[in-house]
CSV table of C-alpha atoms and ligand atoms in Angstrom, one decimal:
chain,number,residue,atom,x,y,z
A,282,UNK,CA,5.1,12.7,30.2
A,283,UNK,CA,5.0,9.8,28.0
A,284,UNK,CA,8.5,8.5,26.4
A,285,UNK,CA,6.4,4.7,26.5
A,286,UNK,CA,6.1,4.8,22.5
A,287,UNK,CA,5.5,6.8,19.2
A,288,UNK,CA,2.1,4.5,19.1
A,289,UNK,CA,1.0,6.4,22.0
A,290,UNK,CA,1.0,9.5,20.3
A,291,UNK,CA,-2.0,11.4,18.8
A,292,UNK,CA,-3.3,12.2,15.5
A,293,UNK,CA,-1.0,15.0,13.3
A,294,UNK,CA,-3.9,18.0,13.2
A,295,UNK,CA,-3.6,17.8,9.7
A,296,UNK,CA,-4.3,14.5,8.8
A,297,UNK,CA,-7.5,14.6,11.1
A,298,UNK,CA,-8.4,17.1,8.8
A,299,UNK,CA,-7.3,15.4,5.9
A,300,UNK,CA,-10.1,12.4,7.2
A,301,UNK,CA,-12.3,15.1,7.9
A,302,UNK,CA,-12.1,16.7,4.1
A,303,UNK,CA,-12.5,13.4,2.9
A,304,UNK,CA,-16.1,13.2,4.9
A,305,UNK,CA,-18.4,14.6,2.5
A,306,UNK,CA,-21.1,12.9,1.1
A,307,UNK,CA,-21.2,9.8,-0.8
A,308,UNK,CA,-17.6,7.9,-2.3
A,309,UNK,CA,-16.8,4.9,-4.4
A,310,UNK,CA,-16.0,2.1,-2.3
A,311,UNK,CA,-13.0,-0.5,-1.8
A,312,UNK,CA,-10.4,2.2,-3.1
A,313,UNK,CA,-12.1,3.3,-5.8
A,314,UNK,CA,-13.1,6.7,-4.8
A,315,UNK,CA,-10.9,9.6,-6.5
A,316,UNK,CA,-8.4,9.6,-3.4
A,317,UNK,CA,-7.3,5.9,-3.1
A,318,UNK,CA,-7.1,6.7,-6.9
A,319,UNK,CA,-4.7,9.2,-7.0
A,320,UNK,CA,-2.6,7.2,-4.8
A,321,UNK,CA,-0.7,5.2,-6.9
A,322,UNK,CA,0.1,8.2,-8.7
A,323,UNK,CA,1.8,10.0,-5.8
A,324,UNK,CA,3.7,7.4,-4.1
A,325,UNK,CA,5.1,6.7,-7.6
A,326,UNK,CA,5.9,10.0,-7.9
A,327,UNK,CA,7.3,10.5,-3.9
A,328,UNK,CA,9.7,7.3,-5.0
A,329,UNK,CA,10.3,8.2,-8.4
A,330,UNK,CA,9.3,5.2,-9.9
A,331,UNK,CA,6.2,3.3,-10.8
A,332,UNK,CA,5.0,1.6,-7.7
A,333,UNK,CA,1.8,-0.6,-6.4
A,334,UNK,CA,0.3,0.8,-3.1
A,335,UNK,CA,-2.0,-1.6,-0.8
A,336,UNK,CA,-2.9,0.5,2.2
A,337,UNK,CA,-3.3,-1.7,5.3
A,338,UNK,CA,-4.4,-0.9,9.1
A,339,UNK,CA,-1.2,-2.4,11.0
A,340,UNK,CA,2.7,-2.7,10.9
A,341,UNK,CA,1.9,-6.3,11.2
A,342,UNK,CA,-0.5,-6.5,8.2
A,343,UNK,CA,1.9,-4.7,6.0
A,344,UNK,CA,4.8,-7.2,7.0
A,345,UNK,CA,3.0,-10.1,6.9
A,346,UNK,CA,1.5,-9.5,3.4
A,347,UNK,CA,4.6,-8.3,2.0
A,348,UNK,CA,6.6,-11.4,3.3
A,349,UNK,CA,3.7,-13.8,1.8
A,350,UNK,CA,4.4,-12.2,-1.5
A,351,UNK,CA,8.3,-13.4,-1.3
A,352,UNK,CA,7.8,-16.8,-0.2
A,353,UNK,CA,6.1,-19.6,-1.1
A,354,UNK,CA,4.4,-21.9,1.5
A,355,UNK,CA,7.8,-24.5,2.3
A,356,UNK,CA,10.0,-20.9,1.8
A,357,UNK,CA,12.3,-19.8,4.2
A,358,UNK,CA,12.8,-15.7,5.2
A,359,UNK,CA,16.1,-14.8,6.9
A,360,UNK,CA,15.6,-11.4,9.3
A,361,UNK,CA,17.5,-10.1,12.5
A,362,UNK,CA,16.9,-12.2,15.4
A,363,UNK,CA,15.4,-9.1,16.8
A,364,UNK,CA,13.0,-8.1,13.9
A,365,UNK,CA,9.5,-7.3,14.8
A,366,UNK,CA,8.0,-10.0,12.1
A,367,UNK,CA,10.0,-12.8,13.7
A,368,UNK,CA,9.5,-11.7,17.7
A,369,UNK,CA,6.9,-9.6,17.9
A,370,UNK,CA,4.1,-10.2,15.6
A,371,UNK,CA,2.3,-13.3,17.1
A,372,UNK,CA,3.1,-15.6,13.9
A,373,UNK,CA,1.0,-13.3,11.2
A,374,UNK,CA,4.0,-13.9,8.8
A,375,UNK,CA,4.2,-17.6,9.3
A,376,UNK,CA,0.0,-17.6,8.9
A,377,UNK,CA,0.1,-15.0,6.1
A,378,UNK,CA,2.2,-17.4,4.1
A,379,UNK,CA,0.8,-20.4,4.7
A,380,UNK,CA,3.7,-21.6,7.0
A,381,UNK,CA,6.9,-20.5,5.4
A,382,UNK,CA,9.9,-20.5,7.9
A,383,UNK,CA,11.1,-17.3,9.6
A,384,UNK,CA,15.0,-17.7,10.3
A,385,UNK,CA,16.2,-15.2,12.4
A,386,UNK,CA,20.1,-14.3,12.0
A,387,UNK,CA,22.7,-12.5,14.2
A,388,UNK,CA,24.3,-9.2,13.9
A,389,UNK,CA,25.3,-6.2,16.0
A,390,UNK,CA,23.0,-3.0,16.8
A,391,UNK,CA,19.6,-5.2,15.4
A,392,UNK,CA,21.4,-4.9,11.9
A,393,UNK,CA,21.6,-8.5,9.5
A,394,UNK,CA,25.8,-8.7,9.6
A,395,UNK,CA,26.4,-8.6,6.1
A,396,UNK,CA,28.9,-11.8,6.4
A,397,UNK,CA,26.2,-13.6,7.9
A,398,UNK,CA,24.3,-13.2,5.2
A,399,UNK,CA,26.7,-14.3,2.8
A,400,UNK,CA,27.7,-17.7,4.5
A,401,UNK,CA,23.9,-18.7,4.9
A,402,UNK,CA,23.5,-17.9,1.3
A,403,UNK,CA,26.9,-19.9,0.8
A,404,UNK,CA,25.2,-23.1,2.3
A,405,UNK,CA,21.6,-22.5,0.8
A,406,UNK,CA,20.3,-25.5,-1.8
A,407,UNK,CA,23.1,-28.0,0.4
A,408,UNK,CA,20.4,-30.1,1.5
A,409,UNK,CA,18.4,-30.0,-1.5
A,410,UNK,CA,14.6,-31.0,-1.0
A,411,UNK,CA,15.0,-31.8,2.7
A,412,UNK,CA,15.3,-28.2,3.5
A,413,UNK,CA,13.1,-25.1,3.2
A,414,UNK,CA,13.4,-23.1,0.0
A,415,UNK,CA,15.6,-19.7,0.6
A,416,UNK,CA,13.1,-17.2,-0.3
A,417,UNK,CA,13.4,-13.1,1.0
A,418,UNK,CA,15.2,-11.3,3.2
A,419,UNK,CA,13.7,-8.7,5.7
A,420,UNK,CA,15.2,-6.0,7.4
A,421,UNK,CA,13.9,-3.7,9.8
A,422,UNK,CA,14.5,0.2,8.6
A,423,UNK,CA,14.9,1.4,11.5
A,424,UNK,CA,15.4,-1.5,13.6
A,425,UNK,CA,14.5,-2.1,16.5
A,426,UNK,CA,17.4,-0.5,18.7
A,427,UNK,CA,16.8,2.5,16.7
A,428,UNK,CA,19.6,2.4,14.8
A,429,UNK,CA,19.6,2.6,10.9
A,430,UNK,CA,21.4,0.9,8.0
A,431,UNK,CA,22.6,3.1,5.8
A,432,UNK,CA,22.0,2.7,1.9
A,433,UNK,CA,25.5,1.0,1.3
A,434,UNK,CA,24.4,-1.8,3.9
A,435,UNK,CA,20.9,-1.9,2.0
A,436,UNK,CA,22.9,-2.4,-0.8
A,437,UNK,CA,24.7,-4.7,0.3
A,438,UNK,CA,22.7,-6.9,1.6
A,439,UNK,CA,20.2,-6.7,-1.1
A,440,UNK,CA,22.9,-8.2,-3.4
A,441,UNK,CA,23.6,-10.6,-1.5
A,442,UNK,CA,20.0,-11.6,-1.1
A,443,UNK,CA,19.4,-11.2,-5.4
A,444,UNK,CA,22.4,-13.5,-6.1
A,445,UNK,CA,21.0,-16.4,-4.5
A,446,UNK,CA,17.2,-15.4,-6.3
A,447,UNK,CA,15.8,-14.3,-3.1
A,448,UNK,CA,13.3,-11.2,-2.7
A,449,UNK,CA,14.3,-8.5,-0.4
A,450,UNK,CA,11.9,-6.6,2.0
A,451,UNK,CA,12.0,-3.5,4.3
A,452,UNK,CA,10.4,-3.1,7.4
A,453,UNK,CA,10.0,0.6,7.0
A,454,UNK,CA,7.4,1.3,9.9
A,455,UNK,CA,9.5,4.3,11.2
A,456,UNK,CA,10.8,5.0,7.4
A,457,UNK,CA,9.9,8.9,7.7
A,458,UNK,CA,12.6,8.7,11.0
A,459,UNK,CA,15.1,7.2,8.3
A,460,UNK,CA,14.7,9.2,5.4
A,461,UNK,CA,15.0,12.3,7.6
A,462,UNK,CA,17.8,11.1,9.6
A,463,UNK,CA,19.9,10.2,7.1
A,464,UNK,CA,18.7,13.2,4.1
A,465,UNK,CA,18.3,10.5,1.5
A,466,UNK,CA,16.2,9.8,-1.0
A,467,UNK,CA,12.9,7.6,-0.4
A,468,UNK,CA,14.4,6.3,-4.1
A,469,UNK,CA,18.1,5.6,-2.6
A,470,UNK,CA,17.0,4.3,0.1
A,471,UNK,CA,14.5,1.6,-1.1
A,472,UNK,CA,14.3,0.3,-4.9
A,473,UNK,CA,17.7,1.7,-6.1
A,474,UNK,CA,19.3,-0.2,-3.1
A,475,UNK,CA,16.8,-3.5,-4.2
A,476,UNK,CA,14.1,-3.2,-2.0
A,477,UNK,CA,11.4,-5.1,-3.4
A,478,UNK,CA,8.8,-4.5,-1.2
A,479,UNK,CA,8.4,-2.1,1.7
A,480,UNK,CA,5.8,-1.9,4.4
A,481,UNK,CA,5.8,1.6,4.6
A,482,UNK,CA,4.5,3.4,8.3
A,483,UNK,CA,3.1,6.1,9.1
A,484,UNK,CA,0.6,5.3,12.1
A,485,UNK,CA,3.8,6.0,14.8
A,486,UNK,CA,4.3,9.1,12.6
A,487,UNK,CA,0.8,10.8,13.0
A,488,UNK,CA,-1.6,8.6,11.0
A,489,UNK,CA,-4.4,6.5,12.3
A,490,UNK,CA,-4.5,3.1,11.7
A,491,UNK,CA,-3.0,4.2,7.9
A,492,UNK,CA,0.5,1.9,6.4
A,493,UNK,CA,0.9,0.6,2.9
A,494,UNK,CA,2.8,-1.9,1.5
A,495,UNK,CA,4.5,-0.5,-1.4
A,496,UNK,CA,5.6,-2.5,-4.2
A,497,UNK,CA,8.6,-1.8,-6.3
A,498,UNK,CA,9.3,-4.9,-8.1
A,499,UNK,CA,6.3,-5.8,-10.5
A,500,UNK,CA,7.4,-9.0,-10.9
A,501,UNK,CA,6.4,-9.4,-7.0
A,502,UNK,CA,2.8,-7.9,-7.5
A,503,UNK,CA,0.8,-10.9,-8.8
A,504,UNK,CA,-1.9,-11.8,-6.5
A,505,UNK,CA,-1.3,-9.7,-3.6
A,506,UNK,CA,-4.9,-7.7,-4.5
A,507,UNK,CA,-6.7,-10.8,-3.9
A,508,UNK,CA,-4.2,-11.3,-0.7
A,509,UNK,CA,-5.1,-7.8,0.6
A,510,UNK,CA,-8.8,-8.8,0.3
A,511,UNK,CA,-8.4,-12.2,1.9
A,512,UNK,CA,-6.5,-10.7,4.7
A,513,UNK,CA,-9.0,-8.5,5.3
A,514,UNK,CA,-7.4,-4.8,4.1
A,515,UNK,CA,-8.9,-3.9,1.3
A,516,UNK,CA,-11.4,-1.3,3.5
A,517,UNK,CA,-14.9,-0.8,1.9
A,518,UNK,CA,-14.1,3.4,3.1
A,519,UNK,CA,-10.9,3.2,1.7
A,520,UNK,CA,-11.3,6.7,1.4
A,521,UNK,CA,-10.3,7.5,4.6
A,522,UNK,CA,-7.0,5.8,5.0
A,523,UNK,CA,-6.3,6.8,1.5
A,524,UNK,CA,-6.8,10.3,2.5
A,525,UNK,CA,-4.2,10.0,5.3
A,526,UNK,CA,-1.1,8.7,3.5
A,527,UNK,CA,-1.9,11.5,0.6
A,528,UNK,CA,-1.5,14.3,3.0
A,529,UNK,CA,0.8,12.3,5.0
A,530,UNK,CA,3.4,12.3,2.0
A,531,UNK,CA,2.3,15.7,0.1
A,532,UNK,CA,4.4,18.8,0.8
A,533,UNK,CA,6.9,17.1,3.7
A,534,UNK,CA,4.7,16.7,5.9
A,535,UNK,CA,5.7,13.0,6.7
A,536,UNK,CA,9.5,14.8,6.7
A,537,UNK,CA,8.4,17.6,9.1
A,538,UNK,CA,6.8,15.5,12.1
A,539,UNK,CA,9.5,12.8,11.9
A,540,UNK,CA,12.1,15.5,12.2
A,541,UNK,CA,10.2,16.8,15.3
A,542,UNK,CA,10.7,13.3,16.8
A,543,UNK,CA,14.2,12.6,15.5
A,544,UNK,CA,15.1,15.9,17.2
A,545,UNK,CA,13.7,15.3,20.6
A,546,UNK,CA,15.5,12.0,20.8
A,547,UNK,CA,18.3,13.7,19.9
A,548,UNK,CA,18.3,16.4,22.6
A,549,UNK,CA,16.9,13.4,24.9
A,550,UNK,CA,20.2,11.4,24.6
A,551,UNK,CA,22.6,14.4,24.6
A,552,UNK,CA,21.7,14.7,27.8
A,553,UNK,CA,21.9,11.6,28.4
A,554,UNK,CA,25.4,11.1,27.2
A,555,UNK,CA,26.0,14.1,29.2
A,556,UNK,CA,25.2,13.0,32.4
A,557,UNK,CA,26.9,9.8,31.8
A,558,UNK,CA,30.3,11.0,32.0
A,559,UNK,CA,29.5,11.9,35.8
A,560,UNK,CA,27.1,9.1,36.9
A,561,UNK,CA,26.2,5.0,35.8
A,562,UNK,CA,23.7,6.2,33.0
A,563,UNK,CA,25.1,4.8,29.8
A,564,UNK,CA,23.2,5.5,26.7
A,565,UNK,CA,23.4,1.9,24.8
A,566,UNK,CA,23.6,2.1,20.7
A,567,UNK,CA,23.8,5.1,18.6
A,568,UNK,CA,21.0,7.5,18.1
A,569,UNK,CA,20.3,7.7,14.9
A,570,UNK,CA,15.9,8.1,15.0
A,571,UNK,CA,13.4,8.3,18.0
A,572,UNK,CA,14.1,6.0,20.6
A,573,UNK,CA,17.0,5.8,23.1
A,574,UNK,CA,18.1,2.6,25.0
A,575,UNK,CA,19.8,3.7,28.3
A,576,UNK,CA,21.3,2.1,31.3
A,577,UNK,CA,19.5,3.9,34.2
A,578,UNK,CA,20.5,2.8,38.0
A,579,UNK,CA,17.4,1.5,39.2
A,580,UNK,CA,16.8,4.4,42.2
A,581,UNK,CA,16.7,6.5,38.9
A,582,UNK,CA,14.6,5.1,36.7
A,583,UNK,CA,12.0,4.5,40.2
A,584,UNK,CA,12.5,8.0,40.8
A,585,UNK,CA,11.6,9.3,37.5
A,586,UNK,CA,8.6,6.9,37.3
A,587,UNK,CA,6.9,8.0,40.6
A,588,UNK,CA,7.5,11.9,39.2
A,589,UNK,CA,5.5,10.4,36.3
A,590,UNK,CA,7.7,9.7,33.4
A,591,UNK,CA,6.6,7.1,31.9
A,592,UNK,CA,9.2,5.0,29.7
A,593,UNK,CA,9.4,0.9,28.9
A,594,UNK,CA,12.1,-1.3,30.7
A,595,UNK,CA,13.4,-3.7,27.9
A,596,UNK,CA,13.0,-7.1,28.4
A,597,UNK,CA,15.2,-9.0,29.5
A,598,UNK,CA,17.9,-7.0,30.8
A,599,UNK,CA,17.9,-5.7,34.4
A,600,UNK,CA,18.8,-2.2,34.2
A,601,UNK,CA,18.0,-0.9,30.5
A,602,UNK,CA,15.2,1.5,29.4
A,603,UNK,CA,13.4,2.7,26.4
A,604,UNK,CA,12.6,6.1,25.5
A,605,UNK,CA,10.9,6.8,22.2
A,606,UNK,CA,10.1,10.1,21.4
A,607,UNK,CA,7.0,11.0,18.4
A,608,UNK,CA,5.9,14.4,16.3
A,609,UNK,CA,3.8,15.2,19.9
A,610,UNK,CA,7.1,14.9,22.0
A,611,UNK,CA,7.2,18.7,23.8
A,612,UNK,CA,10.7,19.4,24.4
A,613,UNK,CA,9.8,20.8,27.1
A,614,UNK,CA,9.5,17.2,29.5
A,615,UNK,CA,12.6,16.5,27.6
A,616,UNK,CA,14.1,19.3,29.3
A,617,UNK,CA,12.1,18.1,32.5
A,618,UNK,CA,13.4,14.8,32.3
A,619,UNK,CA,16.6,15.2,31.9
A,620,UNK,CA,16.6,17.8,34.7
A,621,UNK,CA,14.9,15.2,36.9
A,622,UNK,CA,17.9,12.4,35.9
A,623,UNK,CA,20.5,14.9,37.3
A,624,UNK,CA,18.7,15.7,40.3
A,625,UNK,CA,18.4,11.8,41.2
A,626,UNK,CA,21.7,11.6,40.5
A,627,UNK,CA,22.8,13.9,42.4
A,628,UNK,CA,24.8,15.8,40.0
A,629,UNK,CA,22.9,19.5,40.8
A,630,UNK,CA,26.4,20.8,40.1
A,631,UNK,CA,28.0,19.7,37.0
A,632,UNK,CA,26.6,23.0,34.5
A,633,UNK,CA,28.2,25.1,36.9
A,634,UNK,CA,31.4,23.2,37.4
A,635,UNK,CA,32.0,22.8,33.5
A,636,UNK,CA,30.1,25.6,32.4
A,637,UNK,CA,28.0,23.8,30.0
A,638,UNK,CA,24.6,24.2,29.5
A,639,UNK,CA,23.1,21.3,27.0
A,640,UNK,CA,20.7,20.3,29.9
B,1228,PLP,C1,9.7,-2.1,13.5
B,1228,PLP,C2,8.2,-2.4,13.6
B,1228,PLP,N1,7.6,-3.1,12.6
B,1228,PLP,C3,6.3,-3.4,12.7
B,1228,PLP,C4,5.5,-3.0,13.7
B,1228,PLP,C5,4.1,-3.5,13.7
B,1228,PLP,O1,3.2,-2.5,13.7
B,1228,PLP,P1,1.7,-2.7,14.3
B,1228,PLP,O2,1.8,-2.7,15.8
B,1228,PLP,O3,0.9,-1.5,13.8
B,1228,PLP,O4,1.2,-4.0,13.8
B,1228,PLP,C6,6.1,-2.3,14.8
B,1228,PLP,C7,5.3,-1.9,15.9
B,1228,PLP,O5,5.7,-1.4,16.9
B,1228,PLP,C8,7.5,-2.0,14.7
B,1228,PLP,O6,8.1,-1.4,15.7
């Protein structure tokens, strides 16, 4: 029972099949068989505007190359101190752009505090030449606590980032857990709040090895074909990964596994929250996507581990966990698990006592 990570989770049935209808016979290579052709044509029309698609294999590749795009080489990139591009991607946006600065900035719940923002933009251009060139800002949607900003925020943000000339970027790996969470519009949500560029996921969402970076702002297009190819992403099969993210947007279906997912880690930390009213478990930030961040007494979390639950401590702390739940999440070990959190805490008794029945 694996609560470790959505990247641990299988293909979606139907996009297997998707790579497996794509599988016939000969196709024009480097994205310019019929599928990687039509591409452009339905992400514009998914995000109701006319966009540029460069399909990539990693989270990381899609940041990275969508950062490079924002910043030249003695830029600067402001992000949460938590993002993934600044902790968690080995440097690939620093090598992708040729050295540009990654600054990383405070704020609660892994969310860029808006005032922040606005007094580091206050002081950018102070030291002139000496320092790095303010250049893009990058926020993780959702971040990493699982917790989402909502399109005011984005907004926000954004405007702050577009008065000072800077480019604005979403992280978007888990942007399906967003957009169903929150019942936007992919439009809202992204271009109409200033989103410049998105790196847009959909390998924790049932894809294999299949993001994009998707390109709003044409102004911020120039070059980043010959980047792509550089970087090594511009597949000779494109085909394949072209054929993913088609069927992965077409009718919902990037909607549909996501809301699987969002609801599991929604029943997950129910429980949670239930059980913490008569034990130590405290369930950390809101749950507003697919992973939960929970205080577990350690006899707990050892217990569930040797019943085989499997679930990340977070580095760092002492006593908090991760759960993150996918599209392949059964709620039935959510059921399980929760059941197995009362009975190592003891608390055998508490539907009967209060008559409540959410585990
Ligand atoms: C928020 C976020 N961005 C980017 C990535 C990078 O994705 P990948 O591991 O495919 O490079 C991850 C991966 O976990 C992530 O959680």
């Amino acid at each position: 029972m694996n609560f470790r990570s959505d990247n641990e989770s299988p293909i979606s049935p139907a996009i297997l099949g998707a790579i497996e209808k794509a599988n016939i016979g000969m196709a024009y290579s480097y994205g310019e068989d019929l599928i990687s052709q039509r591409l452009l044509a339905r992400f514009s029309e998914l995000f109701e505007h006319e966009v540029e698609v460069f399909p990539v294999a990693t989270g990381t590749a899609a940041n990275a190359l969508a950062i490079s795009q924002l910043t030249p080489v003695y830029g600067s990139v402001f992000c949460h101190e938590m993002a993934h591009l600044y902790s968690d991607e080995c440097g690939a946006p620093e090598f992708f752009t040729g050295g540009a600065k990654i600054v990383p900035l405070s704020g609660e719940l892994a969310k860029i505090d808006i005032e922040t923002l606005e007094n580091v933009m206050g002081g950018v251009g102070d030291l002139g030449v000496h320092e790095t060139q303010a250049s893009a800002v990058s926020i993780s949607q959702s971040t990493e606590l699982g917790t989402i900003y909502k399109v005011h925020e984005v907004q926000q943000l954004a405007k702050i980032a577009h008065s000072k000339g800077l480019g604005f970027h979403m992280d978007g790996a888990r942007f399906a857990n967003v957009i169903q969470s929150l019942g936007c519009t992919p439009a809202e949500m992204t271009w109409k709040a200033g989103v410049d560029i998105l790196s847009f996921g959909a390998t924790k969402n049932g894809a294999l090895a299949a993001e994009a970076v998707i390109v709003f702002n044409q102004d911020r297009v120039q070059g980043l074909d010959r980047r792509h190819k550089r970087a090594g992403h511009l597949f000779s099969k494109m085909r394949y990964i072209s054929a993913q993210l088609e069927t992965y947007i077409k009718d919902g279906l990037w909607l549909e596994l996501a809301a699987h997912a969002n609801k599991a880690a929604d029943a997950l930390s129910k429980g949670f929250y239930k059980l913490s009213q008569y034990s130590p478990i405290e369930v950390l930030y809101p749950v507003e996507v697919n992973e939960i961040f929970v205080k577990l007494p350690e006899s707990v979390a050892k217990g569930l581990k040797s019943r085989g639950y499997e679930f990340h401590h977070w580095p760092g702390t002492r006593d908090v966990y991760r759960l993150v739940t996918s599209f392949f999440t059964d709620l039935k070990d959510v059921q399980e698990i929760l059941l197995a959190t009362k009975e190592l805490c003891d608390l055998k008794n508490i539907d009967e006592d209060k008559g409540n029945s959410c585990l």
